Amino acid sequence: MPSSTSQGVVFTKEFTRQEPIPEEGIRRAVALMESGRLHRYNVAQGETSEVALLEKEFAEYIGTRYCAALSSCGSALYVALKCAGVMAGDKVLCNAFTLAPVPGAIENAGAEVVLVGITPNYTVDLADLEEKMHQSGARFFLISHMRGHIADLERVAALCASHGVTLIEDCAHTMGGAWAGRPTGTYGVIGCFSTQTYKHMNSGEGGLLVTSDDDIAAKAILYSGSYMLYGGHLSRPPLEVFERHRLVIPNFSLRMSNVQAALLRPQLRRLDDSCRRWNERYAVLAEALAGVPHLALPARDPREKYVGSSFQFSLVGLDRRQAQWFIEECGRRGVEIKWFGWREPMGFTSTFRHWQYFAQTAQLAESEEILDWLCDFRVPLTFSLDDCRVLATVIGQVIGDIAVGAPLAG
Ligand SMILES: *Cc1c(COP(=O)(O)O)cnc(C)c1O
């Protein structure tokens, strides 16, 4: 519970604390452990594996024809690039605000990352996208809906179509989200989702790849490491589609296990309710922080159905010393803010300037400037609405301290 010190309000909840796995998922996982049938293809006669059921249910939830479960979203992105036909040396466009596993997946596929600039609302800059399409000749765009910020996907998809560019979506932070009434992951030919602990469903690690394309679905299942057991999938194209690919697609062994799927299935049933609860928290924070000086909240388009599982804002009118003090003072008062402006990568947080394994030739000064002032924190569902109010109070007080001269020189 919040407590007051002479320095002001302190926040005491943990930003890394997720809700427990639903009881039903725990019971099912324990039953699987008792049976020893943890591998997705280790099923008793007449039984369907937990992973196959999850894939069917997730495809139905998103509204695609197929889903393949993988070991992580990063591996789903890698498999997606391979399925889309990315070859070594190909160029792949990617928005400059993203998480390290995204350029990592492009590198893993032997391809070249071409960064595209972002807007002050943290989404891809469509003018720069079009320019980079012309300049680079890239035939693929891996769009990352980083921290749940969704660009105008109708325009993105139209730009891709008119330039012969294949669109793949990284939806790690938009599970449950949509643009103009259509779920993210359905604008691209492939959508990839994460079930890593800090995303919208938690199985520790895990990824879900969705598509409505027969050949891509068959290839994704084969790449995931299905051996010749793909017939047991419920969410798959007809067997003759596999005949075209089964001898030429390598097995990358990136499967999900039955225990992970057992933990996820009941979470999928409560997902819409979880998203509603995240957005209640987001609304409380947005209202409380909207009037705080030196903070700029991103404008959110009414067509964007976001999931507020994390919160971002930009610092304006401060110098770097004040910004760093702001982050550190919030931390001292229990509010863990991640800052994209650190010169060195910290924890999960890094930016493109830290990813020095690929050549960065693009002019991205404006994107760098945006990231330099970008702050971010998680909003786990273990925070109550009151916790969100306390958290916002701390941020407001620390900004207030800056207004009266903190940090003191010296
Ligand atoms: C977490 C995340 C990923 C990677 O997901 P993993 O399941 O951890 O591999 C990719 N993109 C974004 C935007 C993410 O937040």
Coordinates of C-alpha atoms and ligand atoms in Angstrom, one line a residue:
M1 CA 0.0 0.0 0.0
P2 CA 1.2 3.6 -0.7
S3 CA 3.0 5.3 2.1
S4 CA 4.0 8.8 2.5
T5 CA 7.6 10.0 3.4
S6 CA 8.9 13.5 3.7
Q7 CA 9.9 13.1 0.1
G8 CA 6.3 12.5 -1.0
V9 CA 4.2 9.5 -2.0
V10 CA 5.9 6.1 -2.6
F11 CA 4.6 3.3 -4.8
T12 CA 5.1 -0.2 -3.5
K13 CA 3.6 -2.6 -6.0
E14 CA 5.8 -4.7 -8.3
F15 CA 5.8 -3.9 -12.0
T16 CA 6.9 -7.4 -12.8
R17 CA 4.1 -9.2 -10.9
Q18 CA 1.6 -10.9 -13.3
E19 CA -1.7 -12.4 -12.3
P20 CA -1.7 -16.1 -11.4
I21 CA -2.5 -18.7 -14.1
P22 CA -6.2 -19.6 -14.0
E23 CA -6.8 -22.6 -11.7
E24 CA -8.2 -24.7 -14.6
G25 CA -4.9 -24.2 -16.5
I26 CA -2.8 -25.2 -13.4
R27 CA -4.9 -28.4 -13.0
R28 CA -4.6 -29.3 -16.6
A29 CA -0.9 -28.7 -16.6
V30 CA -0.5 -30.9 -13.5
A31 CA -2.6 -33.7 -15.2
L32 CA -0.3 -33.5 -18.2
M33 CA 2.8 -33.8 -16.0
E34 CA 1.3 -36.8 -14.3
S35 CA 0.7 -38.4 -17.7
G36 CA 4.1 -37.5 -18.9
R37 CA 2.6 -36.4 -22.3
L38 CA 4.3 -33.0 -22.6
H39 CA 5.4 -33.1 -26.2
R40 CA 2.7 -32.0 -28.6
Y41 CA 3.0 -35.1 -30.7
N42 CA 2.9 -37.5 -27.7
V43 CA -0.9 -38.1 -27.6
A44 CA -2.8 -41.2 -26.5
Q45 CA -4.9 -43.1 -29.1
G46 CA -7.9 -41.0 -30.0
E47 CA -6.7 -37.9 -28.1
T48 CA -6.0 -34.4 -29.5
S49 CA -3.0 -32.6 -28.1
E50 CA -3.4 -29.5 -26.0
V51 CA -1.3 -27.5 -28.5
A52 CA -3.5 -28.5 -31.4
L53 CA -6.6 -27.4 -29.5
L54 CA -5.0 -24.0 -28.6
E55 CA -4.1 -23.4 -32.3
K56 CA -7.7 -24.1 -33.3
E57 CA -9.1 -21.8 -30.6
F58 CA -6.6 -19.0 -31.3
A59 CA -7.2 -19.0 -35.1
E60 CA -11.0 -18.8 -34.3
Y61 CA -10.3 -15.9 -31.9
I62 CA -8.3 -13.9 -34.4
G63 CA -10.4 -14.9 -37.4
T64 CA -7.7 -16.5 -39.5
R65 CA -8.0 -19.9 -41.1
Y66 CA -4.8 -21.2 -39.5
C67 CA -2.5 -20.9 -36.4
A68 CA 0.8 -22.6 -35.7
A69 CA 2.2 -22.6 -32.1
L70 CA 5.9 -21.9 -31.7
S71 CA 8.5 -21.6 -28.9
S72 CA 8.4 -17.8 -28.9
C73 CA 7.2 -14.8 -30.9
G74 CA 10.9 -14.2 -32.0
S75 CA 10.9 -17.7 -33.5
A76 CA 7.4 -17.1 -35.0
L77 CA 8.8 -13.9 -36.7
Y78 CA 11.8 -15.9 -38.1
V79 CA 9.5 -18.7 -39.4
A80 CA 7.2 -16.0 -40.8
L81 CA 10.0 -14.4 -42.8
K82 CA 11.1 -17.8 -44.1
C83 CA 7.5 -18.7 -45.1
A84 CA 7.0 -15.4 -46.9
G85 CA 10.1 -16.3 -49.0
V86 CA 12.8 -14.0 -47.5
M87 CA 16.1 -15.2 -48.8
A88 CA 19.7 -14.5 -47.5
G89 CA 20.6 -10.9 -48.5
D90 CA 17.0 -9.7 -49.0
K91 CA 16.0 -6.4 -47.5
V92 CA 13.3 -6.3 -44.9
L93 CA 11.8 -3.0 -43.8
C94 CA 11.1 -2.6 -40.1
N95 CA 9.9 0.5 -38.0
A96 CA 12.6 2.0 -35.9
F97 CA 10.7 1.7 -32.6
T98 CA 10.7 -2.0 -31.9
L99 CA 12.1 -4.7 -29.6
A100 CA 15.5 -6.4 -30.1
P101 CA 14.0 -9.8 -31.1
V102 CA 12.5 -8.2 -34.2
P103 CA 15.7 -7.1 -36.0
G104 CA 17.1 -10.3 -34.4
A105 CA 14.6 -12.4 -36.4
I106 CA 15.5 -10.6 -39.6
E107 CA 19.2 -11.2 -39.0
N108 CA 18.4 -14.9 -38.2
A109 CA 16.8 -15.2 -41.6
G110 CA 20.1 -13.9 -43.1
A111 CA 18.3 -10.7 -44.3
E112 CA 19.2 -7.1 -44.1
V113 CA 17.3 -4.7 -41.8
V114 CA 16.1 -1.5 -43.4
L115 CA 14.8 0.8 -40.6
V116 CA 11.9 3.1 -41.2
G117 CA 11.2 6.3 -39.2
I118 CA 8.5 6.8 -36.6
T119 CA 6.1 9.6 -35.7
P120 CA 5.8 11.3 -32.3
N121 CA 2.8 9.0 -31.7
Y122 CA 5.3 6.1 -31.8
T123 CA 3.9 4.5 -35.0
V124 CA 5.6 4.0 -38.4
D125 CA 5.9 7.2 -40.4
L126 CA 4.0 6.4 -43.6
A127 CA 5.8 9.0 -45.7
D128 CA 9.2 7.6 -44.7
L129 CA 7.8 4.1 -45.3
E130 CA 7.0 4.9 -48.9
E131 CA 10.3 6.6 -49.4
K132 CA 12.2 3.6 -48.0
M133 CA 10.2 1.3 -50.2
H134 CA 11.4 3.2 -53.3
Q135 CA 15.0 3.7 -52.0
S136 CA 15.6 0.2 -50.8
G137 CA 13.6 -1.9 -53.2
A138 CA 12.7 -4.1 -50.2
R139 CA 9.9 -6.6 -50.9
F140 CA 9.0 -7.3 -47.2
F141 CA 7.8 -5.1 -44.4
L142 CA 7.9 -6.5 -40.8
I143 CA 5.7 -4.0 -38.9
S144 CA 6.1 -4.1 -35.2
H145 CA 3.1 -2.7 -33.2
M146 CA 5.6 -1.9 -30.5
R147 CA 4.1 -1.4 -27.0
G148 CA 0.6 -1.7 -28.6
H149 CA 0.8 1.4 -30.8
I150 CA -1.1 0.6 -34.0
A151 CA -0.4 2.6 -37.3
D152 CA -3.2 3.1 -39.9
L153 CA -3.1 -0.5 -41.0
E154 CA -5.5 0.1 -43.9
R155 CA -3.0 2.6 -45.4
V156 CA 0.0 0.4 -44.5
A157 CA -1.6 -2.6 -46.3
A158 CA -2.5 -0.5 -49.3
L159 CA 1.0 0.9 -49.6
C160 CA 2.4 -2.6 -49.4
A161 CA 0.0 -3.9 -52.0
S162 CA 0.8 -1.0 -54.4
H163 CA 4.6 -1.6 -54.1
G164 CA 4.6 -5.4 -54.2
V165 CA 5.7 -5.6 -50.6
T166 CA 4.7 -8.5 -48.4
L167 CA 3.4 -7.4 -45.0
I168 CA 4.1 -9.4 -41.8
E169 CA 2.8 -8.1 -38.4
D170 CA 4.6 -8.4 -35.1
C171 CA 1.6 -8.3 -32.7
A172 CA 3.5 -9.2 -29.5
H173 CA 1.7 -6.2 -27.7
T174 CA -1.6 -6.2 -29.6
M175 CA -3.2 -9.5 -28.8
G176 CA -6.8 -8.5 -28.4
G177 CA -6.2 -5.2 -30.4
A178 CA -7.6 -4.1 -33.7
W179 CA -7.6 -1.4 -36.3
A180 CA -10.9 -0.2 -37.8
G181 CA -12.6 -3.2 -36.3
R182 CA -10.3 -5.8 -37.8
P183 CA -7.8 -7.6 -35.5
T184 CA -4.1 -6.9 -35.8
G185 CA -2.4 -9.9 -37.4
T186 CA -5.0 -10.1 -40.2
Y187 CA -3.8 -7.1 -42.2
G188 CA -0.5 -8.8 -43.1
V189 CA -0.2 -12.2 -44.8
I190 CA 1.1 -13.4 -41.4
G191 CA 0.6 -12.2 -37.8
C192 CA 2.9 -13.2 -34.9
F193 CA 1.9 -13.1 -31.2
S194 CA 3.9 -13.7 -28.0
T195 CA 2.9 -15.6 -24.9
Q196 CA 6.0 -14.6 -23.0
T197 CA 5.3 -13.7 -19.3
Y198 CA 4.9 -9.9 -19.8
K199 CA 2.5 -10.1 -22.8
H200 CA -1.3 -10.6 -22.8
M201 CA -1.2 -14.3 -22.1
N202 CA 1.5 -15.9 -20.0
S203 CA 3.1 -19.3 -20.6
G204 CA 6.6 -18.2 -19.7
E205 CA 7.7 -18.4 -23.4
G206 CA 5.7 -19.1 -26.5
G207 CA 4.6 -17.7 -29.9
L208 CA 1.5 -18.0 -32.1
L209 CA 1.7 -17.5 -35.9
V210 CA -1.6 -16.9 -37.7
T211 CA -2.3 -16.8 -41.5
S212 CA -5.1 -17.7 -43.9
D213 CA -2.8 -18.8 -46.6
D214 CA -2.6 -22.6 -47.3
D215 CA 1.0 -22.8 -48.4
I216 CA 2.3 -20.5 -45.6
A217 CA 0.4 -22.4 -43.0
A218 CA 1.8 -25.7 -44.2
K219 CA 5.3 -24.3 -44.4
A220 CA 5.1 -22.8 -40.9
I221 CA 3.9 -26.1 -39.4
L222 CA 6.8 -27.9 -41.2
Y223 CA 9.4 -25.3 -40.1
S224 CA 8.1 -25.5 -36.5
G225 CA 9.3 -29.1 -36.4
S226 CA 6.3 -31.3 -37.2
Y227 CA 8.2 -34.2 -38.6
M228 CA 5.6 -36.2 -40.6
L229 CA 3.0 -35.8 -37.8
Y230 CA 1.3 -32.6 -39.1
G231 CA -1.8 -34.7 -39.8
G232 CA -2.6 -34.4 -36.1
H233 CA -3.0 -30.6 -36.3
L234 CA -6.6 -29.3 -36.1
S235 CA -5.7 -25.9 -37.6
R236 CA -4.0 -26.9 -40.9
P237 CA -4.6 -26.9 -44.7
P238 CA -5.5 -30.1 -46.5
L239 CA -2.8 -32.8 -46.5
E240 CA -2.1 -32.4 -50.2
V241 CA -0.8 -28.9 -49.5
F242 CA 1.9 -30.4 -47.3
E243 CA 2.9 -32.7 -50.2
R244 CA 4.2 -29.7 -52.0
H245 CA 6.5 -28.7 -49.2
R246 CA 7.3 -31.6 -46.8
L247 CA 10.5 -32.7 -48.4
V248 CA 12.0 -29.2 -49.0
I249 CA 11.2 -27.4 -45.7
P250 CA 13.8 -27.9 -42.9
N251 CA 12.8 -28.8 -39.4
F252 CA 13.8 -25.9 -37.1
S253 CA 12.5 -27.6 -34.0
L254 CA 10.7 -24.5 -32.5
R255 CA 7.6 -26.2 -31.1
M256 CA 5.4 -25.3 -28.1
S257 CA 4.8 -27.9 -25.4
N258 CA 1.5 -29.2 -24.1
V259 CA 2.1 -27.6 -20.7
Q260 CA 2.4 -24.2 -22.2
A261 CA -0.8 -24.7 -24.2
A262 CA -2.6 -26.0 -21.1
L263 CA -1.7 -22.8 -19.3
L264 CA -2.9 -20.6 -22.2
R265 CA -6.3 -22.1 -23.2
P266 CA -8.1 -20.7 -20.1
Q267 CA -6.3 -17.4 -20.5
L268 CA -7.6 -17.1 -24.0
R269 CA -11.1 -17.5 -22.7
R270 CA -10.6 -14.6 -20.3
L271 CA -8.5 -12.5 -22.8
D272 CA -11.2 -10.0 -23.8
D273 CA -12.0 -9.4 -20.1
S274 CA -8.3 -8.9 -19.4
C275 CA -8.0 -6.3 -22.2
R276 CA -11.0 -4.5 -20.8
R277 CA -9.3 -4.4 -17.4
W278 CA -6.1 -3.1 -18.9
N279 CA -7.9 -0.3 -20.6
E280 CA -9.6 0.7 -17.4
R281 CA -6.2 1.1 -15.9
Y282 CA -4.9 2.9 -19.0
A283 CA -7.8 5.4 -18.9
V284 CA -7.2 6.2 -15.2
L285 CA -3.5 6.8 -15.9
A286 CA -4.2 8.8 -19.1
E287 CA -6.6 11.0 -17.3
A288 CA -4.3 11.6 -14.3
L289 CA -1.2 12.2 -16.4
A290 CA -2.8 14.3 -19.2
G291 CA -2.5 17.6 -17.3
V292 CA 1.1 17.1 -15.9
P293 CA 3.6 19.6 -17.3
H294 CA 6.5 18.2 -19.3
L295 CA 4.6 15.0 -20.2
A296 CA 3.2 14.5 -23.7
L297 CA 0.9 11.5 -24.2
P298 CA 0.5 10.1 -27.7
A299 CA -2.7 10.9 -29.6
R300 CA -4.7 7.7 -30.2
D301 CA -6.8 7.4 -33.3
P302 CA -10.4 6.4 -32.6
R303 CA -9.9 3.5 -35.1
E304 CA -7.2 2.1 -32.9
K305 CA -8.5 -0.6 -30.5
Y306 CA -5.4 -0.8 -28.3
V307 CA -4.7 -2.8 -25.2
G308 CA -3.2 -0.6 -22.4
S309 CA -1.0 -3.2 -20.9
S310 CA 1.8 -0.7 -20.8
F311 CA 2.0 3.1 -20.8
Q312 CA 4.2 5.5 -22.8
F313 CA 4.7 9.2 -22.7
S314 CA 7.4 11.7 -23.9
L315 CA 9.2 14.2 -21.8
V316 CA 9.1 17.7 -23.2
G317 CA 11.0 20.8 -22.3
L318 CA 13.5 19.1 -20.0
D319 CA 17.2 18.8 -20.5
R320 CA 18.9 15.4 -20.3
R321 CA 20.1 15.9 -16.8
Q322 CA 16.5 16.6 -15.6
A323 CA 15.2 13.7 -17.6
Q324 CA 17.7 11.3 -16.0
W325 CA 16.9 12.7 -12.6
F326 CA 13.2 12.2 -13.3
I327 CA 13.7 8.5 -14.2
E328 CA 15.9 7.9 -11.2
E329 CA 13.7 9.8 -8.7
C330 CA 10.6 7.9 -9.9
G331 CA 12.6 4.7 -9.3
R332 CA 13.6 5.8 -5.8
R333 CA 9.8 6.3 -5.1
G334 CA 9.0 2.8 -6.4
V335 CA 7.9 3.8 -10.0
E336 CA 10.0 1.8 -12.4
I337 CA 10.1 3.7 -15.6
K338 CA 12.0 2.4 -18.6
W339 CA 13.7 5.1 -20.7
F340 CA 14.6 4.8 -24.3
G341 CA 17.0 7.7 -23.9
W342 CA 19.7 5.8 -22.0
R343 CA 23.0 5.8 -23.8
E344 CA 23.5 2.1 -22.9
P345 CA 20.9 -0.6 -23.3
M346 CA 19.2 -1.4 -19.9
G347 CA 17.4 -4.6 -19.1
F348 CA 14.8 -5.3 -21.7
T349 CA 15.1 -1.8 -23.1
S350 CA 17.3 -1.0 -26.1
T351 CA 17.0 1.1 -29.3
F352 CA 18.3 0.8 -32.8
R353 CA 21.4 2.7 -32.0
H354 CA 22.4 -0.2 -29.8
W355 CA 22.0 -2.9 -32.5
Q356 CA 25.3 -2.5 -34.1
Y357 CA 25.4 -5.9 -35.9
F358 CA 23.8 -4.4 -38.9
A359 CA 24.7 -1.4 -41.1
Q360 CA 22.5 1.6 -40.3
T361 CA 22.6 3.9 -43.2
A362 CA 19.1 5.4 -42.9
Q363 CA 18.7 9.0 -41.8
L364 CA 16.7 8.6 -38.6
A365 CA 17.6 11.7 -36.6
E366 CA 13.9 12.5 -35.9
S367 CA 13.2 9.0 -34.7
E368 CA 16.3 9.1 -32.4
E369 CA 15.1 12.4 -31.0
I370 CA 11.6 10.8 -30.3
L371 CA 13.2 7.8 -28.6
D372 CA 15.5 10.1 -26.5
W373 CA 12.5 11.4 -24.6
L374 CA 10.3 8.3 -24.6
C375 CA 9.3 6.8 -21.2
D376 CA 7.5 3.5 -20.7
F377 CA 6.2 1.4 -17.8
R378 CA 4.2 -1.8 -17.5
V379 CA 0.7 -1.9 -16.2
P380 CA 0.2 -5.4 -14.8
L381 CA -3.3 -6.4 -13.9
T382 CA -2.1 -6.9 -10.3
F383 CA -2.3 -3.1 -10.1
S384 CA -5.7 -1.8 -8.9
L385 CA -7.3 1.4 -10.3
D386 CA -6.2 3.0 -7.0
D387 CA -2.6 1.8 -7.5
C388 CA -2.7 3.5 -10.9
R389 CA -3.8 6.8 -9.2
V390 CA -1.0 6.5 -6.7
L391 CA 1.5 5.8 -9.5
A392 CA 0.3 8.9 -11.4
T393 CA 0.6 11.0 -8.3
V394 CA 4.2 10.0 -7.8
I395 CA 5.0 10.9 -11.4
G396 CA 3.2 14.3 -11.0
Q397 CA 5.1 15.0 -7.7
V398 CA 8.5 14.2 -9.3
I399 CA 7.7 16.6 -12.2
G400 CA 6.6 19.1 -9.6
D401 CA 10.0 18.8 -7.9
I402 CA 11.7 19.6 -11.2
A403 CA 9.5 22.7 -11.6
V404 CA 10.8 24.0 -8.2
G405 CA 14.4 23.4 -9.2
A406 CA 15.3 19.7 -8.7
P407 CA 17.8 18.2 -9.4
L408 CA 20.0 20.7 -7.5
A409 CA 23.2 21.5 -9.2
G410 CA 26.4 20.0 -7.8
Ligands
LIG1 C1 8.1 -9.4 -26.6 C2 8.2 -8.9 -28.0 C3 8.7 -9.7 -29.0 C4 9.3 -11.1 -28.8 O1 8.5 -12.0 -28.2 P1 9.1 -13.3 -27.5 O2 7.9 -14.2 -27.4 O3 9.7 -12.9 -26.2 O4 10.1 -13.8 -28.5 C5 8.7 -9.2 -30.3 N1 8.2 -7.9 -30.5 C6 7.7 -7.1 -29.5 C7 7.2 -5.8 -29.9 C8 7.7 -7.6 -28.2 O5 7.2 -6.8 -27.3

